[in-house]
Structure formats: structure tokens, C-alpha cells
Amino acid sequence: MAGPGSELPSGPVAPMLLSWLTGLGAGMVFLSFMQKLLYPYFWDDFWYLLKVVHCGLRLEMYRLKGELVTVLDKFLMHVRKQPQKPFIIYEGDIYTYQDVDKRSSRVAHVFLNHSTLKRGDTVALLMSNEPDFIHVWFGLAKLGCVVAFLNSNIRYVSLLHCIRSCEPRALVVGADLLETIEEILPSLPADISVWAMKESVPQGIISLKEKLSTASDSQVPHSHHAASNLKTPYLYIFTSGTTGLPKAAVICQLQAMKSSAGLWAFGCTSNDIIYISLPLYHSAGSLLGIGGCIELGATCVLKKKFSASQFWNDCKKYNVTVFQYIGELCRYLCKQPKREGEKDHRVRLAVGNGIRSDVWREFLDRFGNIKMCELYGATEGNICFMNHTGKIGSVGRANFLHKLFFAFDLIKYDFQKDEPIRNEHSWCSRVKKDGKGKILQPQRLPILLECWISYRTQMSMVWLYQEKMETTGTFKLQKFRLVEEGFSPLKISDPLYFMDKLKKSYIPLTKEIYDQIVLGKIKL
């Protein structure tokens, strides 16, 4: 027999409850309809935002615990957890996480025992896509050195400029690029030691490969590379040089960590096999690609150079699930002769930038349901956009959730006149949905001044400020004038100072001191 507390609603209560539930259900259906109508990507944006917040909180937790975790630290964690898992597959050869760890430790021990390199020194790296690029990179990172990635396609003046600008203590060159260095060897600064990944080397060059054969593969003490500050330089990655000579973008440990989370943010997992044919000297291949594999603990299929005719064969052979691209890469694939079984593969994601809408559609129609994860960013920039919804033609999402964490605006811009479109009050106007415009975003001041001292990436960081930066009629910084002026007191009217290491203070930069700096008699 039911007790008093188990009685069911009766009388007027039951219809009221039913009416209330009906109204609630109708309201939820209406809200869902309005959300899909007015904000169709709300949940996509919301879950993506949670990933961004999760990434930030994780970094903050490391900091609060006093654990400043770097990309190298993440790699060493995977070495301990999954030593035998393939990390790199290159031309059919498999390199496990443990293999790469031991080979990179050998590189570190060679430089510990046969050079004067120390923590904080810069080492330039000129190599093609190959496992030894990563071995040398990680080996030098284990010593706490800053590695400068040199573009393997540049020669003579541009190459010399890049080497001189980053002021390396040593230069490591791949066997296939040794002739490139031999051409400029007499012009290199005398204090740079040149190491080659080749057994037989010309006079004046040290064989790194020979010394690796007898080097220890024991662990390098953590104290050599333990990070004291995530804002310290980790890499120098050079811009393409489309507006002049290449310029070094300083990549700090924190920026490398953020970049390595890109593949994870797009939905990649540790089970993915990621195909990288982009050059490792570029941020897409190294920071997003290799760094992304390390963040996930995934496997990377590394290609020396992109080949449109071999691409799909490689994807099928190695069971590739994710590949990196630039827009032209996808266009080259679409230009290949059609053949049977083009959709017979396991690729599910493609991450990159620069694909045109028409190529995007053609690529999907021809090669199957692959989610194209388009992004927008710059090596030296401090903001990026990610198209996590897969909308064709979009380089990323700009929404109010995004703006909670990143300050930026999209303004109307006249690309023919190369100037902003202004209203009657001379104010810039925001771009409407699906419109074209230009991004305005607070920029780091050192980057704006980078061109001014482009031939020197670092100074003893003091930065010399001008009261007013000269601009063009369209409010662009006159970069080339700054480059031409350099830091000559004869060309610049503003007061100039430099750090005198003996006096341990800043002193005025006179013509006499300037001449001594140019002649190399005074080191900055």
C-alpha cells in the first residue's frame, strides 16, 4: 500500500505540470532553432574555446608547480613512456622515440667534448628534411643552445646575411648542402666553427658524422637545458625575405609550446600518423608539424621533398591519417592525372593554409571526405586563426568568444589603393560578415623594430627607440629606410646608446665607437 509520501499528483496539479513540461520542451526547441539560425557554429566555437582554455590552464599549472615544461621536455616524457613507438618514418626506415633520443644525445656529447659551446649560444643549422635535422636540433637543445634554422634554398649574399645576423658560435651543415657552405667559407666570420654531417670533409670543416660514431648516447644532465623562463629564445626562424633580405623571428620556449598544440586543437590524437613534406626550416614543418607530433606522442612520416606523384602512394603505404599542406600543394595534387582508387586511403585531416576555395572544393570532390583545417598566422606574429568548422574558403573563425582572449579587429581596406577605407569621421570601419579586409592587432614592439637592426638579431635586447617612426602615406613603417640607416650616428639624428660591457652601463654611440663596432674591434 502506498504511503503518504508516494502519492502521485492529482487534481489540477497534473495538468499544470504537463503544461509546464510542454512549455519547457517547446522553449528548448525554439532556442535550439534560433541558435542554429543565428549562431550555427556556437557549439563548435564553444568546444574549441574550451581547448584553448585547457591549453592555457595546463601551462599555468606547470608554472605554479615550478615545472617549466618545454617541447624538449615533452619529447623526453614520451621517450620514457613509449620508447619503442615509431617517432619518425623516413624513406622506409623507422626511428623510435628512443632512437631519436639516443642519437640526439650523441650530438650533444660531441659538442660537449669537442667544442666550447655553452648554454645560450646560438648554432646555425643548414640541412634538408632528414632525421639528422631533428637529431641535431634536439641535441643542441639538450645543451640549452638556441638553434637558427637556415633556409636550404638560399645562397651567397642571403645565406651570409642570415648566418651573420644570428651570430652563431657554430654552423652544422648536411652532407647534401656542403658545397653551398664551401662557396661562402672564406667569407664566414673566423670565430664560427663549421661542422658537416659527412665523413670526408674539406679543410676548415669538422666531420660531425665521424665524431658521432664514437660518442656516448647517455642522457645529458637536465641542468644543461632546464628552462628558467619560457620567454627565453629557443629558435631563430627566418622569414622568406619577400620584402628584402630574410629576417630572423625569435621563437621563445612559450611560443613553441603554443604552436605544438595546433594539431591537438584541430582534433589530432596520438594514434594519428602525420605526413610532413614541408621544409623543417619553416615554422609550419618544425613548430606545428614536429612539435605537434611531440605534443600528441604521434608518429611522423617525414619526406625529404614534396612529390605530387608519390604523395598518395606514401599515404597508402604508411597509413597516413593527417597531412600538412600549403595551398599550392593541394593544387599540384589536383593537377595530377586521375587514376582509380583515389579515395582509397585513411587520410581524415589536412592542416595548413593558403588553399583557394575552388581548389578546396575540387580536392574534396576528387579525394574524399577530408576535413581541411585551414589556419592563418605568421612566424613572427602573435595571433593566429583556425578554421575548426571546415567552412570552405575561410582561414579561421572570428567570433566574440575568440575576442575574449585575443584583441584584434578586421577593418575595411582598399587593396588597390593600399589604404584603409575610412568613414566621414576618418575612422576605420569594421568588416561585415563574409567581407574582405585587413587585420589590426596590437603588435610586439621588438618585432616592429626588427627591420631597423635586421642584420643583428640580438643586441647586448636593449632596444633603441625613436620618438616618431617614419611611415608611408598609408601608415606603413618605412622598413627599408630603417635598414639603410642601420645604427649609424651620421644618418640618425636620435640619440643612440649601446651597452659598454666594461663600464656595465649605456654610453653614447659616437662615430669613433661606431667605426670600431663595424670593424669588429668592439663586440656588442
XYZ file of C-alpha atoms in Angstrom:
524
model
C 0.000 0.000 0.000
C 1.448 3.389 -0.965
C 2.386 5.724 1.823
C 1.611 9.422 2.020
C 4.963 10.397 0.538
C 4.485 8.341 -2.643
C 1.197 9.764 -3.811
C 1.063 10.852 -7.458
C -0.051 14.388 -8.380
C -3.786 14.584 -8.864
C -6.439 17.169 -9.429
C -5.285 20.474 -11.016
C -1.552 19.794 -10.293
C -1.115 17.150 -13.020
C -2.335 19.334 -15.926
C -0.177 22.218 -14.661
C 2.913 20.007 -14.524
C 2.221 18.649 -18.005
C 1.688 22.178 -19.319
C 4.934 23.336 -17.705
C 6.939 20.450 -19.186
C 5.380 21.049 -22.606
C 6.277 24.734 -22.431
C 9.824 23.936 -21.329
C 10.269 21.493 -24.194
C 8.850 23.952 -26.720
C 11.134 26.677 -25.368
C 14.203 24.477 -25.686
C 13.253 23.531 -29.239
C 12.761 27.218 -30.073
C 16.105 28.201 -28.516
C 17.858 25.401 -30.384
C 16.249 26.564 -33.630
C 17.288 30.193 -33.029
C 20.812 29.137 -32.083
C 21.216 27.179 -35.317
C 19.701 30.041 -37.282
C 21.625 32.944 -35.714
C 24.767 31.220 -34.445
C 25.184 27.871 -36.246
C 28.779 27.396 -35.062
C 28.161 28.154 -31.381
C 28.957 24.674 -30.087
C 31.947 24.293 -32.425
C 33.286 27.604 -31.144
C 32.485 26.691 -27.549
C 34.340 23.357 -27.611
C 37.245 24.939 -29.452
C 37.406 27.676 -26.812
C 37.470 25.022 -24.086
C 40.515 23.508 -25.780
C 42.269 26.882 -25.852
C 41.451 27.488 -22.188
C 42.569 23.951 -21.299
C 45.910 24.544 -23.033
C 46.420 27.840 -21.206
C 45.472 26.369 -17.826
C 47.855 23.477 -18.346
C 50.754 25.849 -18.983
C 49.760 27.902 -15.938
C 49.629 24.779 -13.756
C 53.138 23.869 -14.842
C 54.277 27.376 -13.907
C 52.602 27.315 -10.487
C 54.220 23.962 -9.726
C 57.589 25.363 -10.722
C 57.724 22.990 -13.692
C 58.576 24.991 -16.796
C 57.860 22.317 -19.406
C 59.296 22.795 -22.903
C 58.845 20.937 -26.182
C 62.067 19.043 -25.440
C 60.738 18.063 -22.012
C 57.559 16.746 -23.670
C 59.669 14.688 -26.060
C 61.683 13.176 -23.177
C 58.414 12.305 -21.392
C 57.349 10.254 -24.430
C 60.783 8.612 -24.545
C 60.149 7.309 -21.025
C 56.501 6.329 -21.643
C 56.728 4.839 -25.158
C 60.399 4.329 -26.081
C 59.709 1.817 -28.852
C 56.913 3.734 -30.578
C 57.890 5.000 -34.052
C 58.518 8.743 -33.974
C 59.917 9.287 -37.483
C 59.469 7.194 -40.622
C 61.873 8.330 -43.334
C 62.338 6.593 -46.691
C 61.136 3.315 -45.179
C 63.391 3.474 -42.098
C 61.783 3.698 -38.661
C 63.237 5.819 -35.857
C 61.601 5.228 -32.486
C 61.333 7.847 -29.762
C 64.251 6.111 -28.035
C 66.328 6.069 -31.254
C 65.929 9.821 -31.718
C 66.705 10.424 -28.041
C 69.946 8.439 -28.186
C 71.090 9.907 -31.492
C 70.415 13.465 -30.280
C 72.297 12.718 -27.037
C 75.296 11.688 -29.126
C 75.137 15.039 -30.904
C 75.051 16.793 -27.538
C 78.056 14.844 -26.229
C 80.092 15.611 -29.361
C 79.673 19.329 -28.793
C 80.241 18.956 -25.046
C 83.551 17.184 -25.614
C 84.851 18.783 -28.820
C 83.687 22.402 -28.703
C 83.363 25.355 -26.374
C 79.606 25.653 -26.840
C 77.678 26.588 -23.723
C 74.107 27.220 -22.685
C 72.602 30.195 -24.530
C 74.979 30.049 -27.509
C 73.495 30.122 -30.993
C 74.161 27.380 -33.540
C 73.043 27.718 -37.160
C 71.587 24.629 -38.858
C 71.578 24.192 -42.632
C 70.048 20.832 -43.505
C 67.369 19.357 -45.734
C 64.430 17.352 -44.394
C 66.033 14.256 -42.852
C 66.150 12.572 -39.426
C 69.538 14.148 -38.663
C 67.896 17.597 -38.837
C 65.866 16.580 -35.793
C 68.800 14.794 -34.129
C 70.988 17.897 -34.334
C 68.130 20.227 -33.353
C 67.272 18.200 -30.233
C 70.918 17.513 -29.410
C 71.713 21.217 -29.346
C 68.501 21.894 -27.399
C 69.727 19.423 -24.768
C 72.715 21.731 -24.252
C 70.483 24.767 -23.905
C 71.660 26.223 -27.228
C 69.490 28.400 -29.475
C 69.192 26.844 -32.938
C 68.881 29.062 -36.007
C 67.151 27.282 -38.906
C 68.647 28.360 -42.235
C 66.654 28.161 -45.455
C 68.280 25.393 -47.509
C 67.311 27.117 -50.774
C 69.146 30.407 -50.312
C 72.699 31.066 -51.477
C 75.556 33.564 -51.337
C 74.528 37.022 -50.083
C 71.243 35.952 -48.480
C 72.839 32.963 -46.770
C 75.759 35.019 -45.477
C 73.332 37.646 -44.218
C 71.336 35.056 -42.271
C 74.453 33.494 -40.737
C 75.926 36.823 -39.712
C 72.645 38.183 -38.359
C 72.151 35.391 -35.816
C 75.822 35.425 -34.747
C 76.274 31.672 -34.284
C 79.200 30.083 -32.470
C 78.916 27.092 -34.787
C 77.298 26.040 -38.064
C 76.084 22.498 -38.796
C 75.520 21.580 -42.439
C 74.029 18.482 -44.080
C 76.081 16.367 -46.470
C 73.991 17.402 -49.497
C 74.447 21.105 -48.751
C 78.179 21.104 -48.031
C 79.019 22.680 -51.398
C 76.713 25.579 -50.550
C 78.836 26.367 -47.488
C 82.131 25.823 -49.320
C 81.149 28.662 -51.661
C 80.992 31.147 -48.796
C 83.512 29.570 -46.397
C 86.181 32.290 -46.887
C 83.587 34.977 -46.080
C 82.343 33.436 -42.832
C 83.386 35.076 -39.558
C 86.568 33.466 -38.252
C 85.076 32.553 -34.870
C 82.425 30.218 -36.367
C 83.282 26.509 -36.364
C 81.718 24.600 -39.267
C 80.556 21.007 -38.753
C 79.353 18.711 -41.540
C 77.261 15.529 -41.392
C 79.746 13.801 -43.660
C 82.789 11.594 -43.090
C 85.140 13.151 -45.653
C 85.204 16.940 -45.377
C 87.432 19.693 -46.835
C 89.976 21.582 -44.774
C 88.477 24.035 -42.320
C 85.380 21.882 -41.685
C 84.921 19.364 -38.873
C 83.280 15.981 -39.524
C 80.346 15.687 -37.137
C 79.453 12.279 -38.557
C 82.888 10.857 -37.717
C 82.727 12.022 -34.107
C 79.179 10.711 -33.685
C 80.391 7.162 -34.316
C 82.345 7.162 -31.026
C 80.160 9.499 -28.963
C 78.213 8.419 -25.887
C 74.426 8.145 -26.110
C 73.935 8.544 -22.343
C 71.402 11.051 -21.063
C 72.543 14.662 -20.959
C 72.067 16.190 -17.473
C 68.780 18.076 -17.267
C 70.594 21.093 -15.823
C 72.040 21.861 -19.254
C 68.622 22.656 -20.731
C 66.302 23.229 -17.748
C 64.208 26.309 -18.585
C 64.283 29.153 -16.083
C 61.954 31.307 -18.157
C 59.633 30.305 -21.014
C 60.271 33.671 -22.681
C 63.924 32.768 -23.370
C 64.858 32.229 -27.049
C 64.530 28.682 -28.336
C 64.816 29.015 -32.107
C 65.523 31.605 -34.779
C 63.335 31.016 -37.825
C 63.953 33.258 -40.818
C 61.213 34.902 -42.833
C 61.066 34.176 -46.545
C 62.607 37.521 -47.449
C 59.859 38.619 -49.853
C 60.244 42.248 -48.747
C 64.042 42.262 -48.601
C 66.673 40.074 -47.017
C 65.374 37.340 -44.685
C 64.862 38.412 -41.081
C 65.117 36.212 -38.015
C 61.972 35.766 -35.955
C 62.827 34.916 -32.349
C 60.810 31.901 -31.196
C 60.709 31.600 -27.419
C 60.003 28.411 -25.485
C 56.429 29.519 -24.763
C 55.664 30.253 -28.405
C 56.996 26.840 -29.405
C 54.764 25.184 -26.798
C 51.699 27.041 -28.063
C 52.466 26.159 -31.678
C 52.879 22.494 -30.791
C 49.262 22.410 -29.585
C 47.921 23.245 -33.065
C 47.401 19.678 -34.303
C 45.800 18.719 -30.986
C 43.435 21.703 -31.223
C 42.269 20.501 -34.652
C 41.454 17.069 -33.253
C 44.578 15.011 -33.929
C 45.446 12.235 -31.460
C 48.404 10.042 -30.502
C 47.081 7.365 -32.879
C 47.463 9.603 -35.940
C 50.258 9.198 -38.484
C 51.197 12.655 -39.749
C 52.780 13.266 -43.165
C 55.226 16.196 -43.280
C 56.688 17.222 -46.621
C 57.016 20.923 -45.788
C 60.577 22.144 -45.060
C 61.610 21.802 -41.429
C 63.420 25.147 -41.514
C 59.965 26.740 -41.710
C 57.698 27.149 -38.683
C 54.896 25.072 -40.253
C 57.085 21.994 -40.593
C 59.055 22.350 -37.361
C 56.798 24.035 -34.788
C 53.370 22.859 -35.953
C 54.486 19.582 -37.556
C 57.294 18.043 -35.492
C 56.264 19.966 -32.377
C 52.667 18.861 -32.898
C 53.705 15.193 -33.148
C 55.608 15.556 -29.876
C 52.629 17.174 -28.132
C 50.488 14.200 -29.202
C 53.088 11.465 -28.903
C 52.262 10.602 -32.513
C 54.224 9.251 -35.486
C 55.592 11.433 -38.278
C 56.247 10.350 -41.858
C 58.983 12.747 -42.954
C 59.511 13.434 -46.662
C 62.718 14.995 -47.967
C 60.769 16.995 -50.524
C 57.137 17.108 -51.613
C 56.302 14.954 -54.632
C 52.805 15.150 -56.144
C 53.290 11.842 -57.970
C 54.385 9.982 -54.805
C 52.040 11.639 -52.293
C 49.076 9.241 -52.326
C 51.308 6.186 -52.654
C 53.100 7.289 -49.493
C 49.807 7.928 -47.705
C 48.604 4.401 -48.501
C 51.954 2.749 -47.771
C 52.329 4.297 -44.311
C 48.609 4.515 -43.389
C 48.797 8.307 -43.126
C 45.801 9.910 -41.395
C 46.849 13.605 -41.331
C 48.999 15.694 -43.647
C 50.303 19.246 -43.661
C 49.869 21.439 -46.710
C 50.191 24.837 -48.251
C 47.662 25.938 -50.840
C 49.826 25.187 -53.860
C 50.492 21.653 -52.611
C 46.790 20.796 -52.880
C 46.602 22.392 -56.314
C 49.519 20.260 -57.522
C 47.699 17.134 -56.307
C 44.566 18.168 -58.210
C 46.631 18.656 -61.383
C 47.875 15.063 -61.310
C 46.339 12.642 -63.864
C 43.256 10.912 -62.466
C 43.505 7.255 -61.545
C 41.379 4.607 -59.890
C 41.080 4.349 -56.124
C 41.874 7.979 -55.364
C 39.540 7.883 -52.374
C 41.017 4.630 -51.113
C 43.114 5.971 -48.236
C 42.912 6.666 -44.476
C 43.561 10.429 -44.569
C 40.948 12.243 -42.485
C 42.528 15.649 -41.741
C 44.695 18.140 -43.603
C 46.226 21.078 -41.724
C 47.703 24.119 -43.435
C 46.980 27.420 -45.095
C 46.579 29.161 -48.411
C 44.177 26.864 -50.259
C 41.799 28.619 -52.671
C 38.080 27.899 -52.440
C 37.905 26.358 -55.921
C 40.879 24.080 -55.215
C 39.361 23.194 -51.841
C 36.112 22.017 -53.473
C 37.902 20.145 -56.241
C 40.182 18.446 -53.699
C 37.251 17.187 -51.622
C 35.258 16.048 -54.650
C 38.189 14.104 -56.006
C 39.928 12.688 -52.930
C 37.071 12.191 -50.489
C 35.749 13.499 -47.196
C 38.918 15.026 -45.741
C 38.456 17.808 -43.202
C 40.569 20.767 -44.335
C 41.838 22.586 -41.245
C 42.836 25.963 -42.626
C 44.744 28.376 -40.401
C 46.192 31.852 -40.623
C 49.281 33.067 -38.840
C 52.843 34.310 -39.174
C 56.111 33.076 -37.697
C 56.839 36.466 -36.172
C 53.202 37.233 -35.315
C 51.398 36.907 -32.004
C 47.933 35.836 -33.118
C 46.531 33.084 -35.298
C 43.142 31.994 -36.604
C 41.979 28.418 -37.045
C 39.098 27.241 -39.217
C 37.890 24.477 -36.911
C 34.476 24.246 -38.598
C 35.717 23.233 -42.050
C 33.843 26.017 -43.857
C 35.208 26.243 -47.390
C 37.152 29.427 -48.116
C 37.648 30.504 -44.507
C 41.094 30.844 -42.935
C 39.634 30.946 -39.451
C 36.809 31.916 -37.156
C 36.396 35.425 -35.773
C 33.782 35.375 -33.019
C 33.064 37.022 -29.698
C 34.444 34.016 -27.808
C 37.755 34.377 -29.659
C 37.914 38.073 -28.839
C 37.673 37.331 -25.140
C 41.289 36.160 -25.349
C 42.763 37.862 -28.418
C 42.478 41.565 -29.217
C 42.078 42.211 -32.934
C 39.847 43.892 -35.488
C 39.088 43.321 -39.151
C 38.841 46.655 -40.963
C 37.661 47.555 -44.450
C 40.612 48.026 -46.775
C 41.106 49.278 -50.327
C 43.625 46.822 -51.716
C 44.074 48.743 -54.974
C 44.960 51.996 -53.220
C 46.637 50.048 -50.399
C 44.956 52.070 -47.665
C 42.149 51.703 -45.099
C 38.618 52.722 -46.075
C 37.545 55.484 -43.681
C 34.162 56.953 -42.809
C 33.162 60.623 -42.713
C 34.935 60.995 -39.385
C 38.157 59.475 -40.797
C 37.660 56.387 -38.649
C 38.289 52.866 -39.904
C 35.247 50.620 -40.288
C 34.828 47.000 -39.268
C 34.342 44.389 -41.964
C 30.922 42.768 -42.117
C 30.375 39.033 -42.294
C 31.985 37.401 -45.366
C 33.694 40.689 -46.239
C 37.347 41.266 -47.121
C 39.625 43.412 -45.041
C 42.821 43.736 -43.102
C 43.672 42.558 -39.592
C 44.695 45.093 -36.982
C 46.200 43.646 -33.833
C 48.457 45.015 -31.091
C 51.976 44.066 -32.108
C 55.061 43.416 -30.044
C 57.340 46.439 -30.312
C 60.578 44.477 -30.795
C 59.151 42.976 -33.989
C 58.262 46.398 -35.352
C 61.853 47.476 -34.766
C 63.352 44.238 -36.026
C 63.979 45.562 -39.515
C 65.820 48.545 -38.076
C 68.508 46.232 -36.786
C 67.839 43.401 -39.238
C 71.470 42.489 -39.657
C 71.672 41.852 -35.930
C 69.013 39.711 -34.292
C 70.229 40.452 -30.796
C 71.987 43.313 -29.098
C 73.551 43.334 -25.665
C 67.578 43.231 -26.481
C 68.324 46.819 -25.141
C 66.107 48.317 -27.838
C 66.725 51.841 -29.122
C 63.530 53.808 -29.558
C 62.791 56.644 -31.891
C 60.441 59.402 -30.774
C 58.498 59.008 -34.022
C 58.619 56.152 -36.515
C 58.542 57.333 -40.130
C 55.681 55.898 -42.131
C 54.387 55.932 -45.678
C 51.197 57.690 -46.711
C 49.312 54.509 -45.841
C 50.712 54.345 -42.291
C 53.185 51.564 -43.028
C 56.592 51.634 -41.389
C 59.331 52.595 -43.834
C 61.314 49.430 -43.225
C 63.912 49.783 -45.948
C 64.880 53.281 -44.816
C 65.448 51.909 -41.334
C 67.572 49.101 -42.748
C 69.644 51.558 -44.783
C 70.183 53.790 -41.759
C 71.204 50.861 -39.588
C 72.583 52.403 -36.396
C 74.970 54.921 -37.916
C 75.155 58.177 -35.875
C 75.809 60.014 -39.150
C 72.398 59.021 -40.528
C 70.253 59.055 -37.391
C 69.506 62.254 -35.509
C 68.044 60.471 -32.475
C 70.392 59.774 -29.536
C 71.984 56.336 -29.802
C 73.413 54.274 -26.946
C 75.000 50.883 -26.509
C 75.944 48.697 -23.572
C 79.603 49.049 -22.625
C 80.401 45.690 -21.020
C 83.469 47.058 -19.236
C 81.649 50.007 -17.678
C 78.448 47.950 -17.334
C 76.338 50.894 -18.415
C 74.924 52.532 -21.534
C 77.122 55.143 -23.173
C 76.506 57.449 -26.172
C 77.300 55.856 -29.529
C 79.864 58.154 -31.150
C 81.254 57.912 -34.689
C 84.537 56.579 -33.329
C 82.794 53.810 -31.380
C 80.543 53.061 -34.367
C 83.604 52.589 -36.625
C 85.176 50.204 -34.117
C 81.948 48.163 -33.948
C 81.770 47.916 -37.752
C 85.415 46.809 -37.903
C 84.746 44.170 -35.284
C 87.066 45.694 -32.683
C 84.163 46.132 -30.265
C 81.666 43.351 -29.704
C 78.048 44.198 -28.920
